[in-house]
mmCIF file of C-alpha atoms in Angstrom:
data_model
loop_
_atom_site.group_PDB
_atom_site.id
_atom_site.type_symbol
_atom_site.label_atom_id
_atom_site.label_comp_id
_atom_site.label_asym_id
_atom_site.label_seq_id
_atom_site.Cartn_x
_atom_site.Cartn_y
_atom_site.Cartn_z
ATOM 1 C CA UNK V 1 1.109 -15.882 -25.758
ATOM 2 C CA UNK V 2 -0.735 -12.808 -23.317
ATOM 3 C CA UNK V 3 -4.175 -12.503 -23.801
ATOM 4 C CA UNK V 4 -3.247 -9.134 -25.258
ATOM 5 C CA UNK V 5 -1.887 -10.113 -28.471
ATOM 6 C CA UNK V 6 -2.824 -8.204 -31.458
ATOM 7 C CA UNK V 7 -5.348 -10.866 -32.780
ATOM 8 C CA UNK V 8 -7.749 -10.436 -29.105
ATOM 9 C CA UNK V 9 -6.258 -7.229 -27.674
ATOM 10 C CA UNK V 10 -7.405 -7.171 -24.045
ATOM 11 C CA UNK V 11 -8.074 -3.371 -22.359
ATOM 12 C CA UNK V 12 -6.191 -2.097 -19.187
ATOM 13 C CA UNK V 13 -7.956 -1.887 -16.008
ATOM 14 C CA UNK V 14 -7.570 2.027 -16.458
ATOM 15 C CA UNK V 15 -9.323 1.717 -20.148
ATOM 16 C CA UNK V 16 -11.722 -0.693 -18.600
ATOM 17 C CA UNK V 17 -12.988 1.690 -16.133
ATOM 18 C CA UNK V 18 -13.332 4.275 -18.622
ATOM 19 C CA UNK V 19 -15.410 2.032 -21.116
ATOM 20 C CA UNK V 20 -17.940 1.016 -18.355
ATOM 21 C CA UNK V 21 -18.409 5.104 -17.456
ATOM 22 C CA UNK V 22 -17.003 4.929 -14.476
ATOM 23 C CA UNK V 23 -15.592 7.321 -12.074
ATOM 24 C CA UNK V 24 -12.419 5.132 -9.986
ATOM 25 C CA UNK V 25 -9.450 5.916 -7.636
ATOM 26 C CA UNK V 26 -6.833 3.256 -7.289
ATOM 27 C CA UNK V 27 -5.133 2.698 -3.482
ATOM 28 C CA UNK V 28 -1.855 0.360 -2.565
ATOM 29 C CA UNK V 29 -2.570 -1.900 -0.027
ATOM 30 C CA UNK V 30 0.892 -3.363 0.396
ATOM 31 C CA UNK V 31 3.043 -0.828 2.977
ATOM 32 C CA UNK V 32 0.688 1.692 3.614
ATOM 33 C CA UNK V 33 -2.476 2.594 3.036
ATOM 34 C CA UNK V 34 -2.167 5.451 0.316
ATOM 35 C CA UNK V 35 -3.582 6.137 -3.061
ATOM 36 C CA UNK V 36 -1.860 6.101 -6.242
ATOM 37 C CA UNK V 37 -2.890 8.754 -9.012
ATOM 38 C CA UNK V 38 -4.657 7.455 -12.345
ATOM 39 C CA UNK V 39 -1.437 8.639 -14.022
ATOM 40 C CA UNK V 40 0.999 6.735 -12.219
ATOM 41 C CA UNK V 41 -1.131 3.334 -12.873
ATOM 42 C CA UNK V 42 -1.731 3.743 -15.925
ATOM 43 C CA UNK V 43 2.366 4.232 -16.964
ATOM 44 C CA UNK V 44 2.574 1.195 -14.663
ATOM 45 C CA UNK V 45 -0.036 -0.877 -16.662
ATOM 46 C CA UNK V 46 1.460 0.079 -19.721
ATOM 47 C CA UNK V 47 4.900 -1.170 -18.468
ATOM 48 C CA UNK V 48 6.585 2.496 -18.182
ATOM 49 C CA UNK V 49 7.755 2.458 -14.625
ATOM 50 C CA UNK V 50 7.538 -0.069 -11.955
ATOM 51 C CA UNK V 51 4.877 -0.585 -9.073
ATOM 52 C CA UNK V 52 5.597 2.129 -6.607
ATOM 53 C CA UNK V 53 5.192 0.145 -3.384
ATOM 54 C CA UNK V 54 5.744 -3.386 -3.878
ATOM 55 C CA UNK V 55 5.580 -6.142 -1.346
ATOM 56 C CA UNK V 56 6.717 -9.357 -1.422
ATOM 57 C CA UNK V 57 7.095 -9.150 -4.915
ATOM 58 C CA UNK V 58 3.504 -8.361 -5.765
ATOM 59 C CA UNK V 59 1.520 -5.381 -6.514
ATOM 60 C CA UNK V 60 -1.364 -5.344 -3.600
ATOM 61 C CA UNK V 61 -3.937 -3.119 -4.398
ATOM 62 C CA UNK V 62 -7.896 -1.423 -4.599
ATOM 63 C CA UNK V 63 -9.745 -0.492 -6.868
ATOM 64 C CA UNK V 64 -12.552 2.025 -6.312
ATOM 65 C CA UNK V 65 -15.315 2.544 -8.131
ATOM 66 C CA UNK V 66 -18.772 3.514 -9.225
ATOM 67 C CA UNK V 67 -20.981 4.777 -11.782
ATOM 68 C CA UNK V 68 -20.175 8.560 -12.802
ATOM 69 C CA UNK V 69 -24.034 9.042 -14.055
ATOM 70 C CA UNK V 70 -25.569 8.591 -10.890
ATOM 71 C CA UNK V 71 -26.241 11.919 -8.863
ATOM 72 C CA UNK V 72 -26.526 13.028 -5.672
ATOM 73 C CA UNK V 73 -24.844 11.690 -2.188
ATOM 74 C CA UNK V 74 -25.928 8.714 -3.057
ATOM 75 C CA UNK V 75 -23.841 8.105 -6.037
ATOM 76 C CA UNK V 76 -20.745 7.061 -3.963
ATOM 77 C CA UNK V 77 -22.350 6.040 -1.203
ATOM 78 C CA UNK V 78 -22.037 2.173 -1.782
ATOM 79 C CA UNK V 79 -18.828 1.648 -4.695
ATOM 80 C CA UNK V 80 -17.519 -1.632 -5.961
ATOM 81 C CA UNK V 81 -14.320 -2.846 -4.703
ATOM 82 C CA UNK V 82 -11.484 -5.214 -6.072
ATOM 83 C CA UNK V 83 -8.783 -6.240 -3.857
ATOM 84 C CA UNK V 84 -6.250 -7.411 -6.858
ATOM 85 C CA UNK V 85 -2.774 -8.747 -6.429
ATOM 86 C CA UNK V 86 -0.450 -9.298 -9.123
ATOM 87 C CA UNK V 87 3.264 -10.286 -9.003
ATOM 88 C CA UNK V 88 6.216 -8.356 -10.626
ATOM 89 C CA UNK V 89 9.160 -9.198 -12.296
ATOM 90 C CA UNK V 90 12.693 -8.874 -11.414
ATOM 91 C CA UNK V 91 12.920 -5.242 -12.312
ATOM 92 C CA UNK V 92 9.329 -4.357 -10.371
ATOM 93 C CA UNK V 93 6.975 -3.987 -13.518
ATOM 94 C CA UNK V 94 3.740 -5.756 -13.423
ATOM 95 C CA UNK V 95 2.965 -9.465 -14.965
ATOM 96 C CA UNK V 96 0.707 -8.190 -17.639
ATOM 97 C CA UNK V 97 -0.044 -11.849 -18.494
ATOM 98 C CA UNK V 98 -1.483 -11.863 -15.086
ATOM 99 C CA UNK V 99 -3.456 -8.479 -15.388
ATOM 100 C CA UNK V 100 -4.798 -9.492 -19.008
ATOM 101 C CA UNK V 101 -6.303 -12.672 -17.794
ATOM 102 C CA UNK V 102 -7.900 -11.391 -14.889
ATOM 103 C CA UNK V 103 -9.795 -8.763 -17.084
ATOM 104 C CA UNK V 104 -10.473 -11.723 -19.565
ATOM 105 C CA UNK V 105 -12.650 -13.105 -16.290
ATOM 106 C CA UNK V 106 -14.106 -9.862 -16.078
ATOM 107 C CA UNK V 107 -15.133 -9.058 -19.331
ATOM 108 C CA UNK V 108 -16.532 -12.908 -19.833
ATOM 109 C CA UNK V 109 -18.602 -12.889 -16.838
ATOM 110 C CA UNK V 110 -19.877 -9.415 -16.409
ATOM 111 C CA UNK V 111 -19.172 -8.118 -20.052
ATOM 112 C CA UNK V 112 -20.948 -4.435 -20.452
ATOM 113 C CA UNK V 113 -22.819 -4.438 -16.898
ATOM 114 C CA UNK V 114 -19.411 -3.769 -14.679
ATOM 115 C CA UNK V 115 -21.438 -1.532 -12.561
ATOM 116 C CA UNK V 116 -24.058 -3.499 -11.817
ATOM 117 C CA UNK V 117 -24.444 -4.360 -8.439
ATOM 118 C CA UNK V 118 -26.158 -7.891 -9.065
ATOM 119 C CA UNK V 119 -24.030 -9.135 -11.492
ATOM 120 C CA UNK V 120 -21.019 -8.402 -9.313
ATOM 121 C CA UNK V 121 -21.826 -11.117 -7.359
ATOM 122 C CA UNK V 122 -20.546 -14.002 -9.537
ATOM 123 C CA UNK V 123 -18.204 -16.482 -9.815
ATOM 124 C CA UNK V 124 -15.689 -13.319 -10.333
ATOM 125 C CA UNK V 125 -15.333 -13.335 -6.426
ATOM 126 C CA UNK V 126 -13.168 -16.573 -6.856
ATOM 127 C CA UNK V 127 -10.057 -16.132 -8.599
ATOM 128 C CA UNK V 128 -6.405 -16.406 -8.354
ATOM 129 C CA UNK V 129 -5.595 -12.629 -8.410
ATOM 130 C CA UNK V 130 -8.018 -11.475 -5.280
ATOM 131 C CA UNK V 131 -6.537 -11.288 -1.702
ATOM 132 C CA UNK V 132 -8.542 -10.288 1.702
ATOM 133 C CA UNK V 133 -6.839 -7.590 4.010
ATOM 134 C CA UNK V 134 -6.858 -8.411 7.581
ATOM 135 C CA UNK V 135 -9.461 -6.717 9.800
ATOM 136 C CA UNK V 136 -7.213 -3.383 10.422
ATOM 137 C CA UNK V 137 -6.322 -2.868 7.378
ATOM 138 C CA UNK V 138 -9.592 -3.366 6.198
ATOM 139 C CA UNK V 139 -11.188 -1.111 8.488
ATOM 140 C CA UNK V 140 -8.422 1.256 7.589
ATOM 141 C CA UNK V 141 -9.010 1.610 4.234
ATOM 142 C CA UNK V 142 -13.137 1.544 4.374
ATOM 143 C CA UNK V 143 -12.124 4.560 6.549
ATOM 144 C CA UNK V 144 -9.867 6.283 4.252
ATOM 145 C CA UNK V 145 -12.122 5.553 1.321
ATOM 146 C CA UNK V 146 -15.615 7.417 3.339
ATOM 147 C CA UNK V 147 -13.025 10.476 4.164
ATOM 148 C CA UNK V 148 -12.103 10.907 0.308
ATOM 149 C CA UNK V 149 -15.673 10.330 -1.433
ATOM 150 C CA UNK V 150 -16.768 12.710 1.628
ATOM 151 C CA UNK V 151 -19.479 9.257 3.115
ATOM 152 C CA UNK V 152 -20.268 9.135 6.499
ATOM 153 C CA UNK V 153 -18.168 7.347 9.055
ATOM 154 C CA UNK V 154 -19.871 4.206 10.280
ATOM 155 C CA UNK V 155 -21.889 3.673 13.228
ATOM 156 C CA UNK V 156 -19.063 3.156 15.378
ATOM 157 C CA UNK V 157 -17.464 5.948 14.952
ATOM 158 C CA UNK V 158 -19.138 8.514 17.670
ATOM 159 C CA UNK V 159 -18.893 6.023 20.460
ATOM 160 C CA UNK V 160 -15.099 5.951 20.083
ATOM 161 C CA UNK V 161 -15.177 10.540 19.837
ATOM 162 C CA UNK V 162 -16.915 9.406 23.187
ATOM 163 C CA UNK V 163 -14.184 7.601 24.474
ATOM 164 C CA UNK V 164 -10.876 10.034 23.537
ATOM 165 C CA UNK V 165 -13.213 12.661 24.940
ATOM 166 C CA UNK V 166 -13.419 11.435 28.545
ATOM 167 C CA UNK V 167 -17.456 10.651 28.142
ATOM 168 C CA UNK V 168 -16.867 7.027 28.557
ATOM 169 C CA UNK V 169 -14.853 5.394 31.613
ATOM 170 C CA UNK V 170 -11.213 4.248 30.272
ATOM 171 C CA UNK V 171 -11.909 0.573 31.484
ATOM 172 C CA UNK V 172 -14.597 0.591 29.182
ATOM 173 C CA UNK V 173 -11.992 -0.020 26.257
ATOM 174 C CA UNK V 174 -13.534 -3.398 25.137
ATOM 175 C CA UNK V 175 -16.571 -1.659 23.836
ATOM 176 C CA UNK V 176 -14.445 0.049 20.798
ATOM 177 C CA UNK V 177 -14.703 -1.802 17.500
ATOM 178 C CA UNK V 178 -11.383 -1.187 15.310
ATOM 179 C CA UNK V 179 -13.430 0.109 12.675
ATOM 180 C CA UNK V 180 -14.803 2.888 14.776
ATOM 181 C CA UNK V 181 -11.503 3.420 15.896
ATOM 182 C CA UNK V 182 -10.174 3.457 12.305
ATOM 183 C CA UNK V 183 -13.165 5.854 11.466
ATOM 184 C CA UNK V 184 -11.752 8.137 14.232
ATOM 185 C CA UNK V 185 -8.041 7.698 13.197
ATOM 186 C CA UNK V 186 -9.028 8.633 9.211
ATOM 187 C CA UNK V 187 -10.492 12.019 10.592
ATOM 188 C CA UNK V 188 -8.095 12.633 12.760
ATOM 189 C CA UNK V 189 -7.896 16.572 11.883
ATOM 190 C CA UNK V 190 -11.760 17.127 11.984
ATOM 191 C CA UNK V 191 -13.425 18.256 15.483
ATOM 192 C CA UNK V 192 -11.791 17.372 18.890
ATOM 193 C CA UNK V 193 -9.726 14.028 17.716
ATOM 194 C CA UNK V 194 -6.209 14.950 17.419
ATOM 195 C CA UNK V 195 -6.642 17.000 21.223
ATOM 196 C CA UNK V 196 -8.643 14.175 22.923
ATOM 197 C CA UNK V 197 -6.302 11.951 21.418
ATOM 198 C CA UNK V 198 -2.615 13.496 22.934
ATOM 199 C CA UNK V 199 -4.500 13.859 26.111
ATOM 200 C CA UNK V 200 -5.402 10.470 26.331
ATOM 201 C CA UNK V 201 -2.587 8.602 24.660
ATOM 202 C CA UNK V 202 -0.025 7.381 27.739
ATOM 203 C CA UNK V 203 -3.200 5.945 29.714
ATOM 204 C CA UNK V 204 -4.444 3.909 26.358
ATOM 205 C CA UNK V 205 -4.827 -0.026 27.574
ATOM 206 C CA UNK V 206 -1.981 -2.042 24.898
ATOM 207 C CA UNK V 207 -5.088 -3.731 22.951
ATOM 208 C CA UNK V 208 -6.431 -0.131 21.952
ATOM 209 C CA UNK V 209 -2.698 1.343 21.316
ATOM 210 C CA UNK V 210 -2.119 -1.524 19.077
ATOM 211 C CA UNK V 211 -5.748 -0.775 17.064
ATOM 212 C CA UNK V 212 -4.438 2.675 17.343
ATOM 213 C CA UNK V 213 -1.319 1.979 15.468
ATOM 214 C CA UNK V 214 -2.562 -0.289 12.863
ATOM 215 C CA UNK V 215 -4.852 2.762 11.516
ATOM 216 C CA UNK V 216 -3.303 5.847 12.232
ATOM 217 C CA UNK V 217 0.153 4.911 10.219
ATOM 218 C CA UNK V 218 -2.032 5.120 7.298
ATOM 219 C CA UNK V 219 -2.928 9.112 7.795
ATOM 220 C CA UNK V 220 -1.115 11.864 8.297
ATOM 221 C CA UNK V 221 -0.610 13.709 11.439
ATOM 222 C CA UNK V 222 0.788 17.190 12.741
ATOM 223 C CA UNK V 223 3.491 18.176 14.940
ATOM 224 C CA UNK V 224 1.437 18.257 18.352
ATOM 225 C CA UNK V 225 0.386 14.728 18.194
ATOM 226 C CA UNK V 226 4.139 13.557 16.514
ATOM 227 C CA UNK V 227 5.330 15.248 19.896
ATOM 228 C CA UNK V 228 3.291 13.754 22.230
ATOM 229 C CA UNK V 229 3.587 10.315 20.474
ATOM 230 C CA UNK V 230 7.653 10.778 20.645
ATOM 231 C CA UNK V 231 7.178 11.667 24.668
ATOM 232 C CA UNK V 232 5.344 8.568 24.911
ATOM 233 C CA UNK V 233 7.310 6.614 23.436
ATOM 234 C CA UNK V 234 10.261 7.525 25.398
ATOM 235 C CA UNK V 235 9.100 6.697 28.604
ATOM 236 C CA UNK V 236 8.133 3.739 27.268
ATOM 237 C CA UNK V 237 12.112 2.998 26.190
ATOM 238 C CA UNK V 238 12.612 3.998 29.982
ATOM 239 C CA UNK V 239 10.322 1.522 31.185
ATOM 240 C CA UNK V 240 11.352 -1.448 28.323
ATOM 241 C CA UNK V 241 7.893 -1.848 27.212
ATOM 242 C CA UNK V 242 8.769 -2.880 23.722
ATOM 243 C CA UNK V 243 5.090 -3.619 22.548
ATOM 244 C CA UNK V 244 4.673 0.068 23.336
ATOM 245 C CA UNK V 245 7.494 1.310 21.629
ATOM 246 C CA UNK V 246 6.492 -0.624 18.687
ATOM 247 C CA UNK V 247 2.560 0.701 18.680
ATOM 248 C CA UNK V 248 3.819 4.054 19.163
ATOM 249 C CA UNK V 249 6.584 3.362 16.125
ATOM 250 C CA UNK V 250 3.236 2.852 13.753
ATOM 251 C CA UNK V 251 1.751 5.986 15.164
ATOM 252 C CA UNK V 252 4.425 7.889 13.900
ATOM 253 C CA UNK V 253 4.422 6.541 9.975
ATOM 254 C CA UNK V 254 2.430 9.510 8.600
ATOM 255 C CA UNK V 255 3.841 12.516 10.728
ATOM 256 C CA UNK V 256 4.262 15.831 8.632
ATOM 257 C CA UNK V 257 7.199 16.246 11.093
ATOM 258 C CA UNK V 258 9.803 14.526 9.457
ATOM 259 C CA UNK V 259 12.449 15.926 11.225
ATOM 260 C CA UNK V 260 11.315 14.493 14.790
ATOM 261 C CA UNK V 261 10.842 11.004 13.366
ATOM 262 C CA UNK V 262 14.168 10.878 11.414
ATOM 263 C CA UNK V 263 15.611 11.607 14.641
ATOM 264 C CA UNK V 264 13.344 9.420 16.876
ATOM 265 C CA UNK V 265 14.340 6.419 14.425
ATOM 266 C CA UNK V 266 17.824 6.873 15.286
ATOM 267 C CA UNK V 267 17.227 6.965 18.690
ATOM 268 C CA UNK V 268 15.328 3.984 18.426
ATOM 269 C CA UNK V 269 18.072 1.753 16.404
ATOM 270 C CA UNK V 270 21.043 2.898 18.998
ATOM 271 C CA UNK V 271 18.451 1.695 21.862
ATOM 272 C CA UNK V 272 18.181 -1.576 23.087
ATOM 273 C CA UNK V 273 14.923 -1.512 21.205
ATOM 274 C CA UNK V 274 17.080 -2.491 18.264
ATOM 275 C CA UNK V 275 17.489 -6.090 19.736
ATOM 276 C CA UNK V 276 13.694 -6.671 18.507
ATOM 277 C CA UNK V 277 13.458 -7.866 14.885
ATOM 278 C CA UNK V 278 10.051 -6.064 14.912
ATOM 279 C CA UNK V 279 12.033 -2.811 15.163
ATOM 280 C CA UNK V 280 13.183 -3.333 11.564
ATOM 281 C CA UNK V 281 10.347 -4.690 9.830
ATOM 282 C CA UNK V 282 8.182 -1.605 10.738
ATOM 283 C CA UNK V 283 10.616 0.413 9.442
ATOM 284 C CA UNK V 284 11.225 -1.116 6.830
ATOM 285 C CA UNK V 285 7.721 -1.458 5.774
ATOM 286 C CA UNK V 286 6.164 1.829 7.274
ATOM 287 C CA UNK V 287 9.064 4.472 6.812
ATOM 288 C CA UNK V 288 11.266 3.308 3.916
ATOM 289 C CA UNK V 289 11.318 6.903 2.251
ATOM 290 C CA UNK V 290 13.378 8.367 5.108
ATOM 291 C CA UNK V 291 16.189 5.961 3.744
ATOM 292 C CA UNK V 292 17.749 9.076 1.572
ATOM 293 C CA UNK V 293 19.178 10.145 5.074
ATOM 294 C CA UNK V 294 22.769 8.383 4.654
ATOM 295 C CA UNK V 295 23.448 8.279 8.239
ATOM 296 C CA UNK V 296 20.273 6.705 9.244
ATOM 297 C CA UNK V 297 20.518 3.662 6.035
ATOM 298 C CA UNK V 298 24.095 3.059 7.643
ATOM 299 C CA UNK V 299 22.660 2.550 11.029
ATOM 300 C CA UNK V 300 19.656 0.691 9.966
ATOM 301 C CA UNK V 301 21.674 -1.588 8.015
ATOM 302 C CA UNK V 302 24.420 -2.035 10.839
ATOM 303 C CA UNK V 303 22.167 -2.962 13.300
ATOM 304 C CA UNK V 304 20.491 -5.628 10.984
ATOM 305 C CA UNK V 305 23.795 -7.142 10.320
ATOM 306 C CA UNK V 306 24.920 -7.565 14.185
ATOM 307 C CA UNK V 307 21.140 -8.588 15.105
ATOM 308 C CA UNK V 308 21.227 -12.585 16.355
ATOM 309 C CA UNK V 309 19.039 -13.372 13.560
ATOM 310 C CA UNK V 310 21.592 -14.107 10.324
ATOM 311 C CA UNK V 311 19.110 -13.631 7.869
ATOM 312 C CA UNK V 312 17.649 -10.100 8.559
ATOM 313 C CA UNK V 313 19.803 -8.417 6.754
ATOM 314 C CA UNK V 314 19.553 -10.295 3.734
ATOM 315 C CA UNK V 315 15.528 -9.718 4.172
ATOM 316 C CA UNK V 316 15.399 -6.536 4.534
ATOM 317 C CA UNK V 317 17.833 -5.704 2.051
ATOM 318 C CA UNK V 318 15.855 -7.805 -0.767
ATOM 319 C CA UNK V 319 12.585 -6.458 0.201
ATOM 320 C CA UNK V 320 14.040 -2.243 0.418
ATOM 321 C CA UNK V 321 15.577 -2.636 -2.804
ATOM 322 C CA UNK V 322 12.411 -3.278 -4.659
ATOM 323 C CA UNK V 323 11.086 -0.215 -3.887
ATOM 324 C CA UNK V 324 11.767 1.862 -6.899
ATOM 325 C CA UNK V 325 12.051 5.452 -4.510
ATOM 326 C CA UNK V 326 14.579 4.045 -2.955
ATOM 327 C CA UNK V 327 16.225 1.133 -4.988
ATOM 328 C CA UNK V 328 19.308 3.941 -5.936
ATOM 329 C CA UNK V 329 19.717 4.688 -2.004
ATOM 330 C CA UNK V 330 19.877 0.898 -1.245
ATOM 331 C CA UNK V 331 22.731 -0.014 -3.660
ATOM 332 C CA UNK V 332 24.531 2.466 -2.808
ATOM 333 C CA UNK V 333 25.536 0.123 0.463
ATOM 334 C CA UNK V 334 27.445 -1.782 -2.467
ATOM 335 C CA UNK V 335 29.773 0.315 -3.516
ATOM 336 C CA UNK V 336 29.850 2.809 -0.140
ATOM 337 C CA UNK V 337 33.458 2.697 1.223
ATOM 338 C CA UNK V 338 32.292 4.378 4.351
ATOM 339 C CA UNK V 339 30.012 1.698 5.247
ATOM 340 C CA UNK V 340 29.942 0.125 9.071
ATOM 341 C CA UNK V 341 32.676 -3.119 8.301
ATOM 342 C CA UNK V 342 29.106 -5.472 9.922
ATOM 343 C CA UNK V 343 27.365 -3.892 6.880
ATOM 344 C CA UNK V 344 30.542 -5.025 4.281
ATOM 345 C CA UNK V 345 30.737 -8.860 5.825
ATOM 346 C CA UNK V 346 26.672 -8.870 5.889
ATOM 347 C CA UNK V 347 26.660 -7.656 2.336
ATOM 348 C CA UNK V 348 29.510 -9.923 1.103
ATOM 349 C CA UNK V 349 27.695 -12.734 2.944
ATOM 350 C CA UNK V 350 24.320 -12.273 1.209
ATOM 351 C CA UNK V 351 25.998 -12.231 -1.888
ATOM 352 C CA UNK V 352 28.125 -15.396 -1.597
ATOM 353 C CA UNK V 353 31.650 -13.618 -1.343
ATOM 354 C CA UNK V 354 32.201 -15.362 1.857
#
């Protein structure tokens, strides 16, 4: 039986936070980076719609919060964080059985003083619903999180302004942390960044592109910097650099420009590029809402089905599906007689027609 029966009803994490007075934001760790309103997780905790971003069958996500009494710029300064993952069922909703226990652990062993900063440290750090994101994505989302409650950026942060502004030699790359790049990457849009940045992105050394890409697909950027990323990345296709192309690819997940990057993807998949499995787990992962452009899921999922790898298709097929924005756009593949013939055998393959 869930621990939310009617004899020992156990709260939501949304009713939680509101019991223990505290001010929260909620942010999906899974694809991107991005935050998901109080209204949409709390329909998904009551089992109204599904996750909105799931990966690998779980719901990866943060919770932010802190205590809504305290005052002054100190008040957010220093919130409490869970990392939580919980799996889904079939259909994408969330284990409640799952969610119920964990806030069982959290009611036994911090009961009324959630916001307490040393009774967080307890033997609630050790459970089987926690997960640890790597070091970008970490440094990501400390990032995004300072930009939203309106914190400083840390300490790292002005030496890499330093760097994309030509005050520190280029071969001094090494020196930049990834969370001072990250810092730089969430403010994008404030002071110089976003013009130091295009005038300094085709001489960036591959380790720096690549901390560049992990951060900046989680923020959004304008046209200039989607053009000069696109340039890039072209002569990089010229010159078969593939680890470019793939940086840049990342760079490009939170352009306002969505026209450029639809078309860039299509460029990309009718490259040679599109030998790289890599090609089609970024996009799969980092631009699966551009998948309402017919043309473009037909190409994606042609070039899947002819890659030398036999089970991509079947991958990336599973893991699009279960994303409820575009589950409809997926099937359609299924019943599609205008689909590529590679995309019929693939499909009749996965499904054990042949």
């Amino acid at each position: 039986m869930s621990a939310s029966s009617a004899n020992n009803p156990v709260p939501t994490l949304s009713s939680l936070m509101e019991s223990a007075n505290a001010q929260w934001r909620v942010y999906d760790l899974g694809r991107k980076i991005q935050s998901i309103s109080k209204a949409e997780f709390t329909a998904v905790e009551n089992g109204q719609k599904p996750y909105p971003y799931p990966i690998q069958k779980k719901a990866r996500f943060a919770m932010v919060f802190w205590d809504q009494d305290e005052k002054g710029p100190q008040a957010k300064a220093n919130p409490f964080i869970w990392f939580l993952q919980f799996d889904l069922d079939e259909i994408g909703l969330l284990k409640l059985q799952q969610r119920d226990h964990y806030i069982s652990m959290v009611i036994k062993e911090l009961g009324s003083k959630m916001l307490d900063s040393n009774n967080q440290q307890s033997e609630l750090d050790n459970h089987p619903y926690s997960f640890t994101p790597d070091q970008n994505r970490q440094a990501a989302f400390n990032a995004k999180v300072k930009v939203a409650l309106k914190q400083p950026a840390s300490m790292h942060y002005e030496h890499v302004q330093a760097f994309f502004a030509g005050q520190i030699d280029a071969d001094k790359w090494q020196e930049l942390t990834v969370q001072g790049i990250a810092d730089f990457t969430a403010r994008i849009d404030q002071a110089n960044n976003e013009s130091d940045l295009i005038k300094h992105l085709p001489e960036l050394s591959i380790q720096t592109l690549c901390a560049i890409g992990a951060t900046l697909e989680h923020d959004q950027i304008g046209l200039a910097l989607t053009q000069r990323i696109v340039e890039v990345q072209n002569r990089a296709l010229e010159e078969n650099d593939n680890e470019q192309v793939l940086h840049l690819l990342r760079c490009l997940a939170g352009s306002s420009a969505k026209a450029i990057v639809l078309a860039q993807l299509k460029k990309l998949l009718i490259s040679a590029e599109s030998a790289e499995e890599t090609l089609f787990i970024v996009i799969a992962g980092r631009f699966w809402q551009y998948f309402d452009d017919k043309a473009l899921l037909h190409l994606f999922f042609e070039k899947a089905a002819t890659n030398t790898n036999k089970h991509l298709f079947g991958g990336l097929f599973i893991d699009l599906v279960a994303i409820p924005s575009v589950r409809q756009h997926i099937l359609s593949l299924l019943r599609d007689p205008t689909r590529p013939e590679a995309v019929s055998v693939a499909i009749g393959t996965v499904f054990g027609k042949q």
